[in-house]
PDB file of C-alpha atoms in Angstrom:
ATOM      1  CA  MET A   1    -113.420  23.151  35.864  1.00 44.00           C
ATOM      2  CA  ASP A   2    -113.142  19.790  37.266  1.00 44.00           C
ATOM      3  CA  LYS A   3    -112.184  18.495  33.888  1.00 45.00           C
ATOM      4  CA  ASN A   4    -109.544  21.108  33.509  1.00 46.00           C
ATOM      5  CA  LYS A   5    -108.192  20.244  36.893  1.00 46.00           C
ATOM      6  CA  LEU A   6    -108.182  16.574  35.815  1.00 45.00           C
ATOM      7  CA  LYS A   7    -106.318  17.471  32.783  1.00 48.00           C
ATOM      8  CA  VAL A   8    -103.769  19.615  34.491  1.00 46.00           C
ATOM      9  CA  GLY A   9    -103.313  16.843  36.950  1.00 51.00           C
ATOM     10  CA  ASP A  10    -102.658  14.376  34.274  1.00 51.00           C
ATOM     11  CA  ASP A  11    -100.175  16.579  32.633  1.00 51.00           C
ATOM     12  CA  GLU A  12     -98.356  17.008  35.959  1.00 51.00           C
ATOM     13  CA  VAL A  13     -98.393  13.347  36.356  1.00 47.00           C
ATOM     14  CA  MET A  14     -96.859  12.917  33.008  1.00 51.00           C
ATOM     15  CA  ILE A  15     -94.244  15.382  33.533  1.00 54.00           C
ATOM     16  CA  THR A  16     -93.278  13.888  36.878  1.00 57.00           C
ATOM     17  CA  SER A  17     -93.245  10.478  35.371  1.00 59.00           C
ATOM     18  CA  SER A  18     -91.113  11.586  32.494  1.00 64.00           C
ATOM     19  CA  ILE A  19     -88.810  13.242  34.949  1.00 69.00           C
ATOM     20  CA  SER A  20     -88.574  10.230  37.058  1.00 71.00           C
ATOM     21  CA  ASP A  21     -88.016   8.068  33.988  1.00 72.00           C
ATOM     22  CA  LEU A  22     -85.226  10.353  32.890  1.00 70.00           C
ATOM     23  CA  GLU A  23     -83.630  10.071  36.353  1.00 74.00           C
ATOM     24  CA  LYS A  24     -83.975   6.337  36.330  1.00 74.00           C
ATOM     25  CA  MET A  25     -82.457   6.308  32.806  1.00 74.00           C
ATOM     26  CA  LEU A  26     -79.573   8.674  33.822  1.00 73.00           C
ATOM     27  CA  GLU A  27     -78.912   6.440  36.820  1.00 77.00           C
ATOM     28  CA  SER A  28     -78.734   3.307  34.702  1.00 74.00           C
ATOM     29  CA  VAL A  29     -76.398   5.190  32.277  1.00 70.00           C
ATOM     30  CA  GLU A  30     -74.106   6.176  35.128  1.00 70.00           C
ATOM     31  CA  LYS A  31     -74.155   2.540  36.435  1.00 70.00           C
ATOM     32  CA  HIS A  32     -73.532   1.343  32.986  1.00 66.00           C
ATOM     33  CA  ALA A  33     -70.772   3.834  32.438  1.00 60.00           C
ATOM     34  CA  ASP A  34     -69.189   2.882  35.820  1.00 59.00           C
ATOM     35  CA  GLN A  35     -69.272  -0.722  34.974  1.00 59.00           C
ATOM     36  CA  ARG A  36     -67.664  -0.006  31.522  1.00 57.00           C
ATOM     37  CA  THR A  37     -64.918   2.071  33.065  1.00 53.00           C
ATOM     38  CA  ASP A  38     -64.257  -0.686  35.653  1.00 55.00           C
ATOM     39  CA  THR A  39     -64.092  -3.238  32.883  1.00 63.00           C
ATOM     40  CA  LYS A  40     -61.881  -1.032  30.692  1.00 63.00           C
ATOM     41  CA  PHE A  41     -59.533  -0.587  33.701  1.00 63.00           C
ATOM     42  CA  GLU A  42     -59.512  -4.307  34.431  1.00 67.00           C
ATOM     43  CA  LYS A  43     -59.021  -5.154  30.795  1.00 71.00           C
ATOM     44  CA  PHE A  44     -56.266  -2.752  29.781  1.00 75.00           C
ATOM     45  CA  PHE A  45     -54.576  -0.925  32.608  1.00 77.00           C
ATOM     46  CA  LEU A  46     -54.154  -3.879  35.060  1.00 77.00           C
ATOM     47  CA  PRO A  47     -52.434  -6.179  32.423  1.00 80.00           C
ATOM     48  CA  ALA A  48     -50.324  -3.319  31.244  1.00 83.00           C
ATOM     49  CA  LEU A  49     -49.259  -2.508  34.857  1.00 84.00           C
ATOM     50  CA  ALA A  50     -48.564  -6.217  35.259  1.00 86.00           C
ATOM     51  CA  VAL A  51     -46.440  -6.382  32.063  1.00 88.00           C
ATOM     52  CA  PHE A  52     -44.610  -3.188  32.949  1.00 90.00           C
ATOM     53  CA  SER A  53     -43.769  -4.429  36.426  1.00 90.00           C
ATOM     54  CA  ALA A  54     -42.586  -7.738  35.059  1.00 91.00           C
ATOM     55  CA  ILE A  55     -40.359  -5.842  32.610  1.00 93.00           C
ATOM     56  CA  ILE A  56     -38.989  -3.668  35.496  1.00 92.00           C
ATOM     57  CA  MET A  57     -38.172  -6.779  37.495  1.00 93.00           C
ATOM     58  CA  GLY A  58     -36.620  -8.439  34.522  1.00 91.00           C
ATOM     59  CA  PHE A  59     -34.303  -5.329  34.048  1.00 92.00           C
ATOM     60  CA  PHE A  60     -33.513  -5.372  37.673  1.00 93.00           C
ATOM     61  CA  VAL A  61     -32.548  -9.073  37.548  1.00 93.00           C
ATOM     62  CA  VAL A  62     -30.410  -8.578  34.539  1.00 93.00           C
ATOM     63  CA  ILE A  63     -28.581  -5.447  35.921  1.00 93.00           C
ATOM     64  CA  TYR A  64     -28.005  -7.358  39.217  1.00 92.00           C
ATOM     65  CA  SER A  65     -26.655 -10.340  37.313  1.00 92.00           C
ATOM     66  CA  ILE A  66     -24.464  -7.976  35.168  1.00 93.00           C
ATOM     67  CA  THR A  67     -23.168  -6.114  38.245  1.00 92.00           C
ATOM     68  CA  SER A  68     -22.511  -9.462  40.018  1.00 90.00           C
ATOM     69  CA  ASP A  69     -20.589 -10.677  37.018  1.00 89.00           C
ATOM     70  CA  MET A  70     -18.543  -7.390  36.802  1.00 88.00           C
ATOM     71  CA  THR A  71     -17.605  -7.636  40.425  1.00 86.00           C
ATOM     72  CA  ARG A  72     -16.567 -11.209  39.953  1.00 86.00           C
ATOM     73  CA  LEU A  73     -14.593 -10.336  36.795  1.00 83.00           C
ATOM     74  CA  ALA A  74     -12.874  -7.415  38.632  1.00 76.00           C
ATOM     75  CA  ASN A  75     -12.001  -9.649  41.529  1.00 77.00           C
ATOM     76  CA  SER A  76     -10.581 -12.398  39.270  1.00 77.00           C
ATOM     77  CA  MET A  77      -8.452  -9.811  37.253  1.00 71.00           C
ATOM     78  CA  ASP A  78      -4.653  -9.579  37.792  1.00 65.00           C
ATOM     79  CA  PRO A  79      -3.670  -6.777  39.908  1.00 67.00           C
ATOM     80  CA  ASP A  80      -0.646  -6.076  37.598  1.00 68.00           C
ATOM     81  CA  MET A  81      -3.045  -5.630  34.694  1.00 66.00           C
ATOM     82  CA  GLY A  82      -2.415  -1.886  34.617  1.00 69.00           C
ATOM     83  CA  ASP A  83       1.137  -2.228  34.195  1.00 73.00           C
ATOM     84  CA  ASN A  84       0.706  -4.859  31.640  1.00 74.00           C
ATOM     85  CA  MET A  85      -1.675  -2.677  29.715  1.00 76.00           C
ATOM     86  CA  SER A  86       0.664   0.360  29.822  1.00 80.00           C
ATOM     87  CA  SER A  87       3.567  -1.861  28.473  1.00 82.00           C
ATOM     88  CA  MET A  88       1.214  -3.267  25.809  1.00 83.00           C
ATOM     89  CA  VAL A  89       0.298   0.391  24.837  1.00 85.00           C
ATOM     90  CA  LYS A  90       4.000   1.196  24.485  1.00 86.00           C
ATOM     91  CA  SER A  91       4.523  -1.850  22.368  1.00 87.00           C
ATOM     92  CA  ILE A  92       1.637  -0.857  20.201  1.00 87.00           C
ATOM     93  CA  ASP A  93       3.035   2.562  19.773  1.00 86.00           C
ATOM     94  CA  SER A  94       6.417   1.213  18.814  1.00 88.00           C
ATOM     95  CA  LEU A  95       4.702  -1.222  16.436  1.00 88.00           C
ATOM     96  CA  SER A  96       2.747   1.641  14.730  1.00 87.00           C
ATOM     97  CA  TYR A  97       5.981   3.621  14.441  1.00 87.00           C
ATOM     98  CA  THR A  98       7.695   0.606  12.913  1.00 88.00           C
ATOM     99  CA  VAL A  99       4.801   0.105  10.481  1.00 88.00           C
ATOM    100  CA  GLY A 100       4.871   3.747   9.575  1.00 87.00           C
ATOM    101  CA  LYS A 101       8.612   3.199   8.732  1.00 88.00           C
ATOM    102  CA  MET A 102       7.846   0.114   6.735  1.00 88.00           C
ATOM    103  CA  THR A 103       5.126   1.950   4.709  1.00 87.00           C
ATOM    104  CA  THR A 104       7.697   4.602   3.813  1.00 88.00           C
ATOM    105  CA  SER A 105      10.182   2.024   2.932  1.00 87.00           C
ATOM    106  CA  VAL A 106       7.665   0.263   0.804  1.00 86.00           C
ATOM    107  CA  ALA A 107       6.894   3.521  -0.929  1.00 86.00           C
ATOM    108  CA  TYR A 108      10.635   4.059  -1.701  1.00 85.00           C
ATOM    109  CA  MET A 109      10.843   0.486  -2.888  1.00 86.00           C
ATOM    110  CA  GLN A 110       7.846   1.048  -5.189  1.00 85.00           C
ATOM    111  CA  LYS A 111       9.518   4.148  -6.735  1.00 85.00           C
ATOM    112  CA  ASP A 112      12.813   2.087  -7.067  1.00 85.00           C
ATOM    113  CA  PHE A 113      10.927  -0.732  -8.809  1.00 82.00           C
ATOM    114  CA  GLN A 114       9.276   1.743 -11.079  1.00 86.00           C
ATOM    115  CA  GLN A 115      12.772   3.180 -12.024  1.00 87.00           C
ATOM    116  CA  VAL A 116      13.954  -0.467 -12.501  1.00 84.00           C
ATOM    117  CA  ASN A 117      11.070  -1.072 -14.736  1.00 83.00           C
ATOM    118  CA  LYS A 118      12.008   2.059 -16.823  1.00 85.00           C
ATOM    119  CA  ASN A 119      15.686   0.859 -17.000  1.00 84.00           C
ATOM    120  CA  MET A 120      14.542  -2.626 -18.109  1.00 84.00           C
ATOM    121  CA  ASN A 121      12.455  -1.122 -20.825  1.00 84.00           C
ATOM    122  CA  ILE A 122      15.478   0.800 -21.982  1.00 84.00           C
ATOM    123  CA  ILE A 123      17.652  -2.390 -21.867  1.00 82.00           C
ATOM    124  CA  ALA A 124      15.046  -4.303 -23.720  1.00 78.00           C
ATOM    125  CA  SER A 125      15.010  -1.699 -26.507  1.00 78.00           C
ATOM    126  CA  LYS A 126      18.860  -1.836 -26.598  1.00 75.00           C
ATOM    127  CA  LEU A 127      18.860  -5.695 -26.623  1.00 74.00           C
ATOM    128  CA  ASP A 128      16.595  -5.482 -29.649  1.00 73.00           C
ATOM    129  CA  ASN A 129      19.520  -3.691 -31.420  1.00 74.00           C
ATOM    130  CA  LEU A 130      21.801  -6.647 -30.476  1.00 72.00           C
ATOM    131  CA  ASP A 131      20.844  -8.336 -33.694  1.00 72.00           C
ATOM    132  CA  SER A 132      22.090  -5.701 -35.923  1.00 77.00           C
ATOM    133  CA  ILE A 133      25.346  -5.482 -33.762  1.00 78.00           C
ATOM    134  CA  ALA A 134      25.861  -9.274 -34.152  1.00 77.00           C
ATOM    135  CA  ALA A 135      25.391  -8.826 -37.958  1.00 78.00           C
ATOM    136  CA  ASP A 136      28.051  -6.018 -37.733  1.00 79.00           C
ATOM    137  CA  LEU A 137      30.286  -8.359 -35.754  1.00 81.00           C
ATOM    138  CA  THR A 138      29.995 -11.155 -38.295  1.00 82.00           C
ATOM    139  CA  GLN A 139      30.953  -8.627 -40.979  1.00 81.00           C
ATOM    140  CA  VAL A 140      33.935  -7.535 -38.850  1.00 78.00           C
ATOM    141  CA  SER A 141      34.943 -11.023 -38.286  1.00 79.00           C
ATOM    142  CA  LEU A 142      34.955 -11.725 -42.070  1.00 80.00           C
ATOM    143  CA  LYS A 143      37.012  -8.606 -42.653  1.00 75.00           C
ATOM    144  CA  MET A 144      39.507  -9.905 -39.884  1.00 75.00           C
ATOM    145  CA  ASP A 145      39.742 -13.113 -41.878  1.00 76.00           C
ATOM    146  CA  VAL A 146      40.696 -11.114 -44.933  1.00 74.00           C
ATOM    147  CA  LEU A 147      43.248  -9.046 -42.894  1.00 74.00           C
ATOM    148  CA  GLU A 148      44.877 -12.250 -41.496  1.00 77.00           C
ATOM    149  CA  PRO A 149      47.028 -12.939 -44.690  1.00 79.00           C
ATOM    150  CA  MET A 150      47.859  -9.187 -44.885  1.00 80.00           C
ATOM    151  CA  LEU A 151      49.037  -9.408 -41.220  1.00 79.00           C
ATOM    152  CA  ILE A 152      51.102 -12.461 -42.232  1.00 84.00           C
ATOM    153  CA  ASN A 153      52.670 -10.513 -45.117  1.00 83.00           C
ATOM    154  CA  MET A 154      53.293  -7.435 -42.792  1.00 84.00           C
ATOM    155  CA  GLU A 155      55.066  -9.754 -40.391  1.00 86.00           C
ATOM    156  CA  LYS A 156      57.275 -11.059 -43.202  1.00 88.00           C
ATOM    157  CA  MET A 157      58.002  -7.528 -44.334  1.00 88.00           C
ATOM    158  CA  ASN A 158      59.017  -6.624 -40.673  1.00 86.00           C
ATOM    159  CA  LYS A 159      61.528  -9.580 -40.762  1.00 89.00           C
ATOM    160  CA  ASN A 160      62.825  -8.487 -44.089  1.00 87.00           C
ATOM    161  CA  MET A 161      63.178  -4.942 -42.877  1.00 89.00           C
ATOM    162  CA  ALA A 162      65.121  -6.168 -39.866  1.00 89.00           C
ATOM    163  CA  ILE A 163      67.431  -8.248 -42.036  1.00 90.00           C
ATOM    164  CA  MET A 164      68.000  -5.088 -44.361  1.00 89.00           C
ATOM    165  CA  GLN A 165      68.819  -3.108 -41.243  1.00 89.00           C
ATOM    166  CA  ASN A 166      71.364  -5.516 -40.170  1.00 88.00           C
ATOM    167  CA  SER A 167      72.755  -5.570 -43.771  1.00 86.00           C
ATOM    168  CA  MET A 168      72.986  -1.775 -43.600  1.00 88.00           C
ATOM    169  CA  GLN A 169      74.880  -1.870 -40.436  1.00 88.00           C
ATOM    170  CA  TRP A 170      77.300  -4.448 -41.937  1.00 87.00           C
ATOM    171  CA  MET A 171      77.655  -2.247 -44.973  1.00 86.00           C
ATOM    172  CA  ARG A 172      78.314   0.841 -42.810  1.00 86.00           C
ATOM    173  CA  ARG A 173      81.058  -0.952 -40.908  1.00 86.00           C
ATOM    174  CA  ASP A 174      82.571  -2.202 -44.183  1.00 82.00           C
ATOM    175  CA  LEU A 175      82.482   1.387 -45.525  1.00 82.00           C
ATOM    176  CA  ASN A 176      84.200   2.679 -42.404  1.00 82.00           C
ATOM    177  CA  ILE A 177      86.889   0.091 -42.657  1.00 80.00           C
ATOM    178  CA  LEU A 178      87.318   0.893 -46.380  1.00 78.00           C
ATOM    179  CA  ARG A 179      87.633   4.578 -45.722  1.00 76.00           C
ATOM    180  CA  SER A 180      90.171   4.064 -42.984  1.00 76.00           C
ATOM    181  CA  SER A 181      92.213   1.737 -45.213  1.00 73.00           C
ATOM    182  CA  PHE A 182      92.168   4.438 -48.036  1.00 66.00           C
ATOM    183  CA  SER A 183      92.872   7.400 -45.897  1.00 67.00           C
ATOM    184  CA  LYS A 184      96.264   5.945 -44.603  1.00 64.00           C
ATOM    185  CA  PRO A 185      97.841   5.756 -48.109  1.00 62.00           C
ATOM    186  CA  LEU A 186      96.380   9.056 -49.205  1.00 61.00           C
ATOM    187  CA  ARG A 187      98.204  10.856 -46.390  1.00 63.00           C
ATOM    188  CA  ILE A 188     101.386  10.566 -48.411  1.00 63.00           C
ATOM    189  CA  PHE A 189      99.915  12.626 -51.169  1.00 61.00           C
ATOM    190  CA  ASN A 190      98.961  15.265 -48.755  1.00 63.00           C
ATOM    191  CA  SER A 191     102.626  15.551 -47.485  1.00 64.00           C
ATOM    192  CA  ILE A 192     104.020  16.332 -51.027  1.00 63.00           C
ATOM    193  CA  PRO A 193     104.497  20.076 -51.275  1.00 60.00           C
ATOM    194  CA  MET A 194     104.209  20.099 -54.915  1.00 57.00           C
ATOM    195  CA  LEU A 195     100.788  19.082 -55.054  1.00 52.00           C
TER     196      LEU A 195
END
């Protein structure tokens, strides 16, 4: 029985020692885990927080400088800028209206140029026929050269006809004189009763 008691006691000692070893081991693991979390926090989170705060401060400085520049720009602007801008808007409206008119005019001009191009093509085709017209005109001029002596002869004939007409008028006058000279002596024969 003493041996059994000793054995039980040894087992209890072993169990208690193993539990205490486990507790020590768990404590060391907890300490080690706390150290690891502290080092992770120090390694990653604190630098990220510092960079983020630096970025925020940089944005603040940039925004502050932009707002100060905008206030200086607003203070340095002309107070009549609104009126000038409205007049500029009116000028741009009139310019756009004028440009619209110009575009319509250019479209009409393009149509006119297309019509002119068509007419020029027609004129070019007709000018190609001028060679045949020139050949016909040379033939007409040759025929006119042949007609020139005929015209001279016709002129001579007209002169001769005028001379003949004058001669006929002289002959008519002479015949009238002759008739009057014959009619006076023949009146005697008309007065004889026997005839």
